[in-house]
Coordinates of C-alpha atoms in Angstrom, one line a residue:
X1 CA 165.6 106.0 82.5
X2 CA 163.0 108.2 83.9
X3 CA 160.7 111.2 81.6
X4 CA 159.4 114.2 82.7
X5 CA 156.2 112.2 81.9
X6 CA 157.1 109.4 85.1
X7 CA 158.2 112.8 87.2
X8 CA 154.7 114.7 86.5
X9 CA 152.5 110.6 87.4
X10 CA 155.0 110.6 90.6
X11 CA 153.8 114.3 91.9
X12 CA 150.4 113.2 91.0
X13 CA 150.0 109.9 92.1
X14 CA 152.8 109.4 95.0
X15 CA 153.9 105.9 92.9
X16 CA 155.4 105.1 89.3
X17 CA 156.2 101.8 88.4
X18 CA 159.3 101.9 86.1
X19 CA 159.9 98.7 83.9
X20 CA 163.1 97.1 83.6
X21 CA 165.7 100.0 84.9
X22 CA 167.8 97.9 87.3
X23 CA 167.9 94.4 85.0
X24 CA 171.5 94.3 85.2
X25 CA 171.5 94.6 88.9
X26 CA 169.2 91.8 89.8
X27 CA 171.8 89.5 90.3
X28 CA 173.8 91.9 92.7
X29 CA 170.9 92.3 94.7
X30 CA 169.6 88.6 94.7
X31 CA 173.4 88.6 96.3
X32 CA 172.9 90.7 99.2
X33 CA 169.4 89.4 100.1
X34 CA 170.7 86.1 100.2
X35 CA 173.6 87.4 101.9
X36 CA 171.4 88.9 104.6
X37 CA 168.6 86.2 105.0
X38 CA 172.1 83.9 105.9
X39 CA 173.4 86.8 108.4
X40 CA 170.6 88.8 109.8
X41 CA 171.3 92.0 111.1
X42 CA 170.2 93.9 114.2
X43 CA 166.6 95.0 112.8
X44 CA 165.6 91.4 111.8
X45 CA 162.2 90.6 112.2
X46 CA 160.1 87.5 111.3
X47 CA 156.9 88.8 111.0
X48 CA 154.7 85.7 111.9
X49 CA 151.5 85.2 114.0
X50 CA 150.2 82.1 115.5
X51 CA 148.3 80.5 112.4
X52 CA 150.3 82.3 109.5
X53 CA 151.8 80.1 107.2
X54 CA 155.1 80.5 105.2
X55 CA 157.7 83.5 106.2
X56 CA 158.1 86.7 105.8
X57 CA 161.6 88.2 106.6
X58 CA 162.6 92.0 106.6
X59 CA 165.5 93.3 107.9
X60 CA 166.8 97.0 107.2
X61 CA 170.4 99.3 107.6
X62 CA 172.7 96.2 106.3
X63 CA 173.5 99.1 103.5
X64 CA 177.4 99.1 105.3
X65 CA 177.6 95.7 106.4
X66 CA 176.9 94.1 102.5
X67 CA 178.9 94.4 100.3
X68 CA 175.9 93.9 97.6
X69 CA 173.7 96.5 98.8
X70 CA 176.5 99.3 99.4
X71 CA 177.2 98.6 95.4
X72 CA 174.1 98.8 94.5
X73 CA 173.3 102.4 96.5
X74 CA 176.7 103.3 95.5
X75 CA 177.2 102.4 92.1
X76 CA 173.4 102.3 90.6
X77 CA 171.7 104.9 88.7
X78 CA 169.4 104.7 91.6
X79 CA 170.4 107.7 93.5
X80 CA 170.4 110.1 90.2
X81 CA 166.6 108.2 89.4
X82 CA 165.6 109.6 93.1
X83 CA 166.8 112.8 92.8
X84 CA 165.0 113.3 89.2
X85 CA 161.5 112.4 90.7
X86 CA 161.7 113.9 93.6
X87 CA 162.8 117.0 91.6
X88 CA 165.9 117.8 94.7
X89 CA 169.1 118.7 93.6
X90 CA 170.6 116.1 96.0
X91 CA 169.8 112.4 97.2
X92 CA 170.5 111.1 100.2
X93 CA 170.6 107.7 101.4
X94 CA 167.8 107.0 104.3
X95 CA 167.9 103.4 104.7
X96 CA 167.9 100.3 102.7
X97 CA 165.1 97.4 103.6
X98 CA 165.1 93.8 102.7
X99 CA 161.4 92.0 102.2
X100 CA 161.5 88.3 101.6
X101 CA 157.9 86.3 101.4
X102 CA 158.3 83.0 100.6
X103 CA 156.1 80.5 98.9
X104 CA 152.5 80.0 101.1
X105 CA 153.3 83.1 102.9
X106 CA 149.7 84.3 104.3
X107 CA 150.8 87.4 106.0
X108 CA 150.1 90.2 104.3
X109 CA 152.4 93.6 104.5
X110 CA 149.3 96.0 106.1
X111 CA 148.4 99.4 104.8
X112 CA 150.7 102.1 106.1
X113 CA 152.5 105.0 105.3
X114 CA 156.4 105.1 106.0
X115 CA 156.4 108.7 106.9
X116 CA 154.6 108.3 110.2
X117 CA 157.5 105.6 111.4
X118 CA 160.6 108.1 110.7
X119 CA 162.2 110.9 112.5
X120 CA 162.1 112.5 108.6
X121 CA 160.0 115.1 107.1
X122 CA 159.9 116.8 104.1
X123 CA 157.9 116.5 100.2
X124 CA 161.2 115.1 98.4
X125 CA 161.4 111.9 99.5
X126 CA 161.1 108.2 97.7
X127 CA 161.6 105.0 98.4
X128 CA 162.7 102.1 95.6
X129 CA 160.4 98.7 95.6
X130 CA 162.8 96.1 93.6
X131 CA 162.0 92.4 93.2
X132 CA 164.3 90.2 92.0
X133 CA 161.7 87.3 91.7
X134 CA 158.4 87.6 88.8
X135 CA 155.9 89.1 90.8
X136 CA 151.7 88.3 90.0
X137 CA 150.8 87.2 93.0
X138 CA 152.7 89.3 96.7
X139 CA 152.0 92.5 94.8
X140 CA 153.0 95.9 95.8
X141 CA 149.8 98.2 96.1
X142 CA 149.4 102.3 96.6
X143 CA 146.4 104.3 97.3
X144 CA 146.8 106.8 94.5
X145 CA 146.9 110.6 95.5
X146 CA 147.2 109.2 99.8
X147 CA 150.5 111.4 99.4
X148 CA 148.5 114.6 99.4
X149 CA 146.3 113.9 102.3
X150 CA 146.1 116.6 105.1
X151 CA 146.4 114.1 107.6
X152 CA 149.0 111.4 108.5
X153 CA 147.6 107.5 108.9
X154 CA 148.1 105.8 112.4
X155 CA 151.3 104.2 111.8
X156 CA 151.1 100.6 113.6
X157 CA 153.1 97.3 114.4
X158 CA 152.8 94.9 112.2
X159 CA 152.6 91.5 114.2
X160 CA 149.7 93.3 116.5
X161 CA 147.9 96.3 114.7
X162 CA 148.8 98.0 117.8
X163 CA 149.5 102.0 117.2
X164 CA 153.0 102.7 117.5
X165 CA 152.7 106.1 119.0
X166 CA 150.1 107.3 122.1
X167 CA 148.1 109.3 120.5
X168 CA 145.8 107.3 117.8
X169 CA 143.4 110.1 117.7
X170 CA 146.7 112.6 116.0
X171 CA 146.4 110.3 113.0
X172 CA 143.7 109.3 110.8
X173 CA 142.2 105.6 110.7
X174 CA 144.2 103.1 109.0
X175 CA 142.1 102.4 105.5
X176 CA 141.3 99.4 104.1
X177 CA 140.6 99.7 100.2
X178 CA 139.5 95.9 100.1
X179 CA 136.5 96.7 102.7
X180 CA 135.1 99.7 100.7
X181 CA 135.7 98.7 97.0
X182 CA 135.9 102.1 95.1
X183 CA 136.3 104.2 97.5
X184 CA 140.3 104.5 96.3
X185 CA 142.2 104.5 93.3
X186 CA 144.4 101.4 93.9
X187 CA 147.7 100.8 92.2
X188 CA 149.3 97.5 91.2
X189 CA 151.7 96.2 89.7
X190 CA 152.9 93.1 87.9
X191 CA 156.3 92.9 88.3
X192 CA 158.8 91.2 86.8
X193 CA 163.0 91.3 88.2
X194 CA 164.7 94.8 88.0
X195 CA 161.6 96.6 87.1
X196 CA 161.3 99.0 90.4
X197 CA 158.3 101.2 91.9
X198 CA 159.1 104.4 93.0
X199 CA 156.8 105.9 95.5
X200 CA 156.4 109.0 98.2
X201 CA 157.0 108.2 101.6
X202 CA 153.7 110.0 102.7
X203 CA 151.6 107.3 100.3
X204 CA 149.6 104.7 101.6
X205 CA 150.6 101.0 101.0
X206 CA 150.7 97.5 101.9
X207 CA 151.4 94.2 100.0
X208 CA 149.5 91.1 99.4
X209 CA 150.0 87.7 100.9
X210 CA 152.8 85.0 98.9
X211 CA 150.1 82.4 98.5
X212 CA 152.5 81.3 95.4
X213 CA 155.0 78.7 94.6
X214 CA 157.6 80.9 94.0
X215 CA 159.5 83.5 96.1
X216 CA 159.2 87.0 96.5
X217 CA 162.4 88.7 97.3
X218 CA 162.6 92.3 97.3
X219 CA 164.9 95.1 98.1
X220 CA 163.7 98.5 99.4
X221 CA 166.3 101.9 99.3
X222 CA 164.8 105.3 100.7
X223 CA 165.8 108.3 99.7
X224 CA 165.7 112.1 100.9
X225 CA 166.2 115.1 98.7
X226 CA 167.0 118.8 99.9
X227 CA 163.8 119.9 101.9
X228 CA 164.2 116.9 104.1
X229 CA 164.7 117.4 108.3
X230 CA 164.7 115.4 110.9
X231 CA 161.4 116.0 113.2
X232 CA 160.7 114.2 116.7
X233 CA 158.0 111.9 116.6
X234 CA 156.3 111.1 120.1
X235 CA 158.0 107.8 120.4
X236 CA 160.7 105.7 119.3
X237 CA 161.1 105.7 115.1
X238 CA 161.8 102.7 113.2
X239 CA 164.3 102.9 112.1
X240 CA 165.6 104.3 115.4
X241 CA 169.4 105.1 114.7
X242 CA 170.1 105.5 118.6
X243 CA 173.0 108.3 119.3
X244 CA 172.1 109.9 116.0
X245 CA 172.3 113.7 118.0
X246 CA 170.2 115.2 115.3
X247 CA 167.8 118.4 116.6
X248 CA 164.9 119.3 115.0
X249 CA 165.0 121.3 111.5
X250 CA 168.7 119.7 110.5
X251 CA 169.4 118.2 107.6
X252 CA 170.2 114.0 108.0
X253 CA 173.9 113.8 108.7
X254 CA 176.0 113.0 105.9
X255 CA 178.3 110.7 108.0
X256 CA 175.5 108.5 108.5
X257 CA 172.9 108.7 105.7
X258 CA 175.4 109.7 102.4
X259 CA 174.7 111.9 99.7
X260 CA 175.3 109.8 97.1
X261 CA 173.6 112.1 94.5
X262 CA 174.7 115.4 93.7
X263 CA 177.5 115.6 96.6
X264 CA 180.7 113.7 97.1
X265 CA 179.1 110.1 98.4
X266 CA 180.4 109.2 102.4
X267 CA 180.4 106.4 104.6

């Protein structure tokens, strides 16, 4: 499912788009989308400004509460995929995220990186991009090599472009490959449902706008491998798993984020 030729384009690039390695599970996870656009969890968010058209839903951590997704982490090869590019021994469930833009959506997803957003750090992490809908049109995009920058990109909210943290000036400017054509190496993909990209947490990204007829339903799962430790960041994280008691330098608690890779799976 995954060559030592996807592993080296991964450390290289921060993204690999593999084609059709999660077919048979499209229908499982068209499940629990649908399952949690019909029962939104605590996280929900409609991510809509005055003048946007369309919808676009997210909602993350339902892993426990759907049945779908938990089979799907659980049961997938996803988990031994992870660990493979990430080159760890281990992977760990992070979080799982749920990205719906329907048809006419005009919001696009803005360039970020997750890294800046969670209490996590470490060089063995990746996160799963899975449609379950063809996707031409609401594509996923990377900025090639952004992994490997020395400097993290101002992580902000997504409704206001408002920095998340206090300090803007720790963090380097948001880019905008669009405004300064050639300036990056931009990856995208045509998808089509159960193909997946795989990319570093530390890469740069964002999504286009569903100016489409059709749907774009999408489920994200991050992973962690065995370099990964929780770090404080100078505000709240999103996810923010309140209670969580973690200190610096510790590895992610297995009672709460599973190794379902190369350990007996919890939770």
């Amino acid at each position: 499912m995954i060559g030592e030729t996807d592993i080296a384009a991964f450390g290289r690039d921060g993204a690999i788009c593999l084609r059709g390695v999660f077919g048979e599970w499209v229908d499982t996870i068209a499940a629990g989308i649908e399952r949690n656009l019909a029962e939104p969890g605590l996280y929900a968010s409609e991510n809509f400004r005055p003048g946007d058209t369309g919808r676009f839903f997210d909602d993350y951590c339902n892993w426990r509460r759907i049945p779908e997704i938990r089979r799907f982490v659980m049961d997938s090869p996803a988990a031994e995929i992870a660990a493979r590019v990430m080159r760890s021994r281990t992977a760990q469930l992070f979080h799982d995220h749920v990205l719906v833009k329907e048809p006419g959506t005009s919001k696009a997803t803005p360039w970020h990186q997750d890294m800046p957003y969670y209490f996590v750090d470490g060089r063995q992490t990746v996160s799963f991009w899975i449609p379950v809908d063809p996707v031409d049109e609401a594509t996923l995009r990377v900025i090639a090599g952004s992994h490997l920058w020395d400097k993290p990109v101002l992580p902000v909210r997504w409704l206001d472009d408002s920095s998340f943290y206090p300090d803007p000036a720790a963090y380097l400017p948001v880019p905008d490959p669009d405004a300064e054509p050639g300036r990056y190496r931009v990856l995208e993909w045509a998808m089509e449902p159960g193909d997946a990209v795989l990319f570093d947490y530390r890469v740069v990204h964002g999504a286009r706008a569903n100016l489409s007829a059709r749907r774009r339903r999408a489920l994200s799962v991050r992973w962690v491998g065995d370099d990964a430790r929780y770090v404080t960041r100078p505000g709240r994280t999103s996810p923010p798993f309140p209670g969580h008691g973690m200190q610096d330098g510790e590895r992610l608690r297995e009672d709460w984020f599973p190794v379902v890779w190369g350990g007996r799976a919890t939770g």
